[in-house]
């Protein structure tokens, strides 16, 4: 479903995807045996591609990243399979165990452990793709950000391709972009209207700034 897409994203960010970046299938199967049900295909793909990558799993020690639970640490609480949380804040994300047979269920979120789950706003595959991009951007050596004005998103779309497709990305708080030729990734947050760009290529930010006309500043 999204395994190859994630591998390509990781190759863009880090130069190559390595088999050791992912979890062995046996580790994923052991988690399913412990839980008593099969994981959604999208989550299994995330683990297979990035389940042992510290940056994409959120264990690299960087601020304002998300923490994806390793297969052995997945937990079920009141009918919700908890799989992701924020490292600095108590927000959490889950999928309903009623949907465990679905390959790509909708995600539900809450602002803290004692809060109610809010609306299930997007498919798990889209959520995880945006998690991966968000994590990777924050781990890259060259970064910049800018608040976008109305119409600026079209400029970004003309210069950077969506990770996967526009249809994959739509329907949530984030959008993800990639340009493999410049080793560049970007994530856009609808809530703050902020675009954050990261690249492994020296000079790529200057080139993007010139071509886009955006006033990219330090993070």
Short mmCIF file of N, CA and C in Angstrom, two decimals, residues 86-170:
data_model
loop_
_atom_site.label_atom_id
_atom_site.label_comp_id
_atom_site.label_asym_id
_atom_site.label_seq_id
_atom_site.Cartn_x
_atom_site.Cartn_y
_atom_site.Cartn_z
N UNK A 86 2.41 12.76 20.45
CA UNK A 86 3.40 13.83 20.34
C UNK A 86 4.45 13.66 21.42
N UNK A 87 5.68 14.02 21.08
CA UNK A 87 6.77 13.86 22.04
C UNK A 87 6.72 14.89 23.17
N UNK A 88 6.24 16.10 22.89
CA UNK A 88 6.25 17.15 23.90
C UNK A 88 4.87 17.44 24.48
N UNK A 89 3.83 16.96 23.84
CA UNK A 89 2.47 17.24 24.28
C UNK A 89 1.71 15.93 24.40
N UNK A 90 0.56 15.92 25.09
CA UNK A 90 -0.15 14.66 25.34
C UNK A 90 -1.06 14.17 24.22
N UNK A 91 -1.09 14.85 23.07
CA UNK A 91 -1.99 14.43 21.99
C UNK A 91 -1.67 13.01 21.54
N UNK A 92 -2.70 12.27 21.15
CA UNK A 92 -2.56 10.87 20.72
C UNK A 92 -3.43 10.61 19.49
N UNK A 93 -3.06 9.56 18.74
CA UNK A 93 -3.84 9.11 17.60
C UNK A 93 -4.01 7.60 17.66
N UNK A 94 -5.14 7.16 17.13
CA UNK A 94 -5.46 5.74 17.19
C UNK A 94 -6.35 5.36 16.01
N UNK A 95 -6.59 4.07 15.88
CA UNK A 95 -7.65 3.55 15.02
C UNK A 95 -8.54 2.67 15.88
N UNK A 96 -9.79 2.62 15.55
CA UNK A 96 -10.73 1.80 16.31
C UNK A 96 -10.45 0.32 16.08
N UNK A 97 -10.48 -0.46 17.14
CA UNK A 97 -10.28 -1.90 16.98
C UNK A 97 -11.45 -2.53 16.23
N UNK A 98 -12.57 -1.85 16.15
CA UNK A 98 -13.68 -2.34 15.32
C UNK A 98 -13.29 -2.37 13.85
N UNK A 99 -12.29 -1.56 13.48
CA UNK A 99 -11.85 -1.46 12.09
C UNK A 99 -10.58 -2.26 11.82
N UNK A 100 -10.21 -3.17 12.72
CA UNK A 100 -8.90 -3.83 12.58
C UNK A 100 -8.81 -4.67 11.31
N UNK A 101 -9.93 -5.08 10.77
CA UNK A 101 -9.89 -5.86 9.53
C UNK A 101 -9.75 -5.02 8.28
N UNK A 102 -9.84 -3.70 8.42
CA UNK A 102 -9.72 -2.81 7.27
C UNK A 102 -8.25 -2.56 6.96
N UNK A 103 -7.87 -2.56 5.68
CA UNK A 103 -6.47 -2.27 5.36
C UNK A 103 -6.08 -0.83 5.60
N UNK A 104 -7.06 0.09 5.54
CA UNK A 104 -6.73 1.51 5.62
C UNK A 104 -7.84 2.27 6.34
N UNK A 105 -8.01 2.02 7.65
CA UNK A 105 -9.11 2.67 8.39
C UNK A 105 -8.84 4.16 8.61
N UNK A 106 -9.84 4.84 9.10
CA UNK A 106 -9.69 6.26 9.41
C UNK A 106 -9.03 6.41 10.79
N UNK A 107 -8.32 7.53 10.94
CA UNK A 107 -7.60 7.83 12.18
C UNK A 107 -8.48 8.70 13.06
N UNK A 108 -8.39 8.48 14.37
CA UNK A 108 -9.06 9.35 15.32
C UNK A 108 -8.00 9.93 16.27
N UNK A 109 -8.24 11.12 16.76
CA UNK A 109 -7.26 11.78 17.62
C UNK A 109 -7.90 12.34 18.86
N UNK A 110 -7.06 12.67 19.84
CA UNK A 110 -7.52 13.34 21.05
C UNK A 110 -6.37 14.18 21.61
N UNK A 111 -6.72 15.19 22.39
CA UNK A 111 -5.72 16.13 22.87
C UNK A 111 -4.96 15.63 24.08
N UNK A 112 -5.43 14.56 24.70
CA UNK A 112 -4.74 14.01 25.86
C UNK A 112 -5.35 12.70 26.27
N UNK A 113 -4.67 11.93 27.15
CA UNK A 113 -5.13 10.59 27.52
C UNK A 113 -6.52 10.54 28.13
N UNK A 114 -6.96 11.60 28.80
CA UNK A 114 -8.26 11.58 29.46
C UNK A 114 -9.35 12.25 28.64
N UNK A 115 -9.01 12.64 27.41
CA UNK A 115 -9.98 13.34 26.57
C UNK A 115 -10.73 12.37 25.67
N UNK A 116 -11.81 12.84 25.07
CA UNK A 116 -12.58 12.02 24.13
C UNK A 116 -11.91 12.06 22.77
N UNK A 117 -12.06 10.97 22.01
CA UNK A 117 -11.57 10.94 20.64
C UNK A 117 -12.41 11.86 19.77
N UNK A 118 -11.75 12.62 18.90
CA UNK A 118 -12.50 13.49 18.00
C UNK A 118 -12.63 12.86 16.64
N UNK A 119 -13.20 13.58 15.70
CA UNK A 119 -13.64 13.01 14.43
C UNK A 119 -12.52 12.28 13.69
N UNK A 120 -12.89 11.21 13.04
CA UNK A 120 -11.95 10.38 12.28
C UNK A 120 -11.82 11.01 10.90
N UNK A 121 -10.73 11.78 10.72
CA UNK A 121 -10.70 12.74 9.62
C UNK A 121 -9.96 12.29 8.39
N UNK A 122 -9.12 11.27 8.44
CA UNK A 122 -8.41 10.88 7.24
C UNK A 122 -7.96 9.44 7.33
N UNK A 123 -7.62 8.88 6.19
CA UNK A 123 -7.18 7.49 6.15
C UNK A 123 -5.81 7.34 6.81
N UNK A 124 -5.59 6.18 7.37
CA UNK A 124 -4.34 5.88 8.06
C UNK A 124 -3.14 6.03 7.12
N UNK A 125 -3.27 5.59 5.87
CA UNK A 125 -2.16 5.69 4.93
C UNK A 125 -1.72 7.14 4.74
N UNK A 126 -2.68 8.05 4.55
CA UNK A 126 -2.35 9.47 4.37
C UNK A 126 -1.74 10.04 5.64
N UNK A 127 -2.29 9.68 6.79
CA UNK A 127 -1.75 10.16 8.06
C UNK A 127 -0.30 9.73 8.22
N UNK A 128 0.01 8.48 7.95
CA UNK A 128 1.37 7.98 8.15
C UNK A 128 2.35 8.56 7.14
N UNK A 129 1.92 8.78 5.91
CA UNK A 129 2.80 9.43 4.94
C UNK A 129 3.18 10.81 5.42
N UNK A 130 2.22 11.55 5.95
CA UNK A 130 2.52 12.89 6.45
C UNK A 130 3.35 12.85 7.73
N UNK A 131 3.14 11.85 8.57
CA UNK A 131 4.02 11.68 9.73
C UNK A 131 5.46 11.48 9.28
N UNK A 132 5.67 10.58 8.31
CA UNK A 132 7.02 10.29 7.83
C UNK A 132 7.68 11.53 7.27
N UNK A 133 6.96 12.30 6.46
CA UNK A 133 7.53 13.50 5.87
C UNK A 133 7.85 14.53 6.95
N UNK A 134 6.92 14.73 7.87
CA UNK A 134 7.13 15.70 8.95
C UNK A 134 8.37 15.35 9.77
N UNK A 135 8.52 14.06 10.10
CA UNK A 135 9.68 13.64 10.87
C UNK A 135 10.97 13.85 10.09
N UNK A 136 10.95 13.46 8.81
CA UNK A 136 12.16 13.55 8.00
C UNK A 136 12.60 14.99 7.80
N UNK A 137 11.65 15.89 7.54
CA UNK A 137 11.99 17.30 7.33
C UNK A 137 12.77 17.83 8.54
N UNK A 138 12.33 17.49 9.72
CA UNK A 138 12.96 18.01 10.94
C UNK A 138 14.30 17.38 11.24
N UNK A 139 14.66 16.36 10.52
CA UNK A 139 15.96 15.71 10.74
C UNK A 139 17.00 16.12 9.70
N UNK A 140 16.60 16.89 8.69
CA UNK A 140 17.52 17.24 7.61
C UNK A 140 18.42 18.41 8.01
N UNK A 141 19.63 18.46 7.46
CA UNK A 141 20.61 19.46 7.92
C UNK A 141 20.31 20.90 7.53
N UNK A 142 19.56 21.11 6.44
CA UNK A 142 19.27 22.47 5.99
C UNK A 142 17.75 22.66 6.01
N UNK A 143 17.28 23.61 6.83
CA UNK A 143 15.84 23.81 7.00
C UNK A 143 15.49 25.30 6.98
N UNK A 144 14.25 25.57 6.57
CA UNK A 144 13.71 26.93 6.60
C UNK A 144 12.20 26.82 6.66
N UNK A 145 11.54 27.92 7.02
CA UNK A 145 10.08 27.91 7.09
C UNK A 145 9.53 29.26 6.69
N UNK A 146 8.23 29.27 6.38
CA UNK A 146 7.57 30.51 5.98
C UNK A 146 6.07 30.35 6.21
N UNK A 147 5.42 31.45 6.62
CA UNK A 147 3.96 31.48 6.69
C UNK A 147 3.44 31.80 5.30
N UNK A 148 2.61 30.93 4.76
CA UNK A 148 2.10 31.12 3.41
C UNK A 148 0.87 32.03 3.42
N UNK A 149 0.82 32.90 2.43
CA UNK A 149 -0.37 33.73 2.21
C UNK A 149 -1.31 32.99 1.26
N UNK A 150 -2.51 33.48 1.14
CA UNK A 150 -3.48 32.88 0.23
C UNK A 150 -2.91 32.89 -1.19
N UNK A 151 -2.92 31.76 -1.83
CA UNK A 151 -2.39 31.62 -3.18
C UNK A 151 -0.97 31.11 -3.24
N UNK A 152 -0.22 31.21 -2.12
CA UNK A 152 1.17 30.76 -2.13
C UNK A 152 1.30 29.25 -2.25
N UNK A 153 0.27 28.52 -1.78
CA UNK A 153 0.35 27.07 -1.85
C UNK A 153 0.43 26.60 -3.30
N UNK A 154 -0.21 27.32 -4.21
CA UNK A 154 -0.13 26.97 -5.62
C UNK A 154 1.29 27.07 -6.14
N UNK A 155 2.05 28.04 -5.65
CA UNK A 155 3.46 28.16 -6.03
C UNK A 155 4.25 26.96 -5.58
N UNK A 156 3.99 26.51 -4.35
CA UNK A 156 4.68 25.33 -3.83
C UNK A 156 4.32 24.11 -4.66
N UNK A 157 3.04 23.96 -4.98
CA UNK A 157 2.59 22.82 -5.78
C UNK A 157 3.24 22.79 -7.16
N UNK A 158 3.55 23.97 -7.71
CA UNK A 158 4.16 24.02 -9.04
C UNK A 158 5.64 23.65 -9.04
N UNK A 159 6.27 23.70 -7.87
CA UNK A 159 7.71 23.44 -7.77
C UNK A 159 8.05 22.12 -7.10
N UNK A 160 7.19 21.67 -6.21
CA UNK A 160 7.43 20.43 -5.47
C UNK A 160 6.25 19.49 -5.69
N UNK A 161 6.52 18.24 -5.94
CA UNK A 161 5.45 17.27 -6.12
C UNK A 161 4.93 16.77 -4.79
N UNK A 162 3.66 16.40 -4.77
CA UNK A 162 3.11 15.78 -3.57
C UNK A 162 3.75 14.42 -3.35
N UNK A 163 3.89 14.04 -2.09
CA UNK A 163 4.33 12.68 -1.77
C UNK A 163 3.15 11.76 -2.06
N UNK A 164 3.31 10.92 -3.05
CA UNK A 164 2.19 10.11 -3.52
C UNK A 164 1.38 10.90 -4.52
N UNK A 165 0.32 11.56 -4.04
CA UNK A 165 -0.52 12.37 -4.90
C UNK A 165 -1.30 13.35 -4.04
N UNK A 166 -1.94 14.30 -4.68
CA UNK A 166 -2.78 15.26 -3.95
C UNK A 166 -3.91 14.54 -3.24
N UNK A 167 -4.47 13.53 -3.88
CA UNK A 167 -5.57 12.79 -3.27
C UNK A 167 -5.11 12.06 -2.01
N UNK A 168 -3.86 11.55 -2.03
CA UNK A 168 -3.33 10.87 -0.85
C UNK A 168 -3.18 11.85 0.30
N UNK A 169 -2.73 13.06 -0.01
CA UNK A 169 -2.41 14.02 1.05
C UNK A 169 -3.62 14.74 1.62
N UNK A 170 -4.67 14.92 0.84
CA UNK A 170 -5.77 15.78 1.27
C UNK A 170 -6.57 15.16 2.42
#
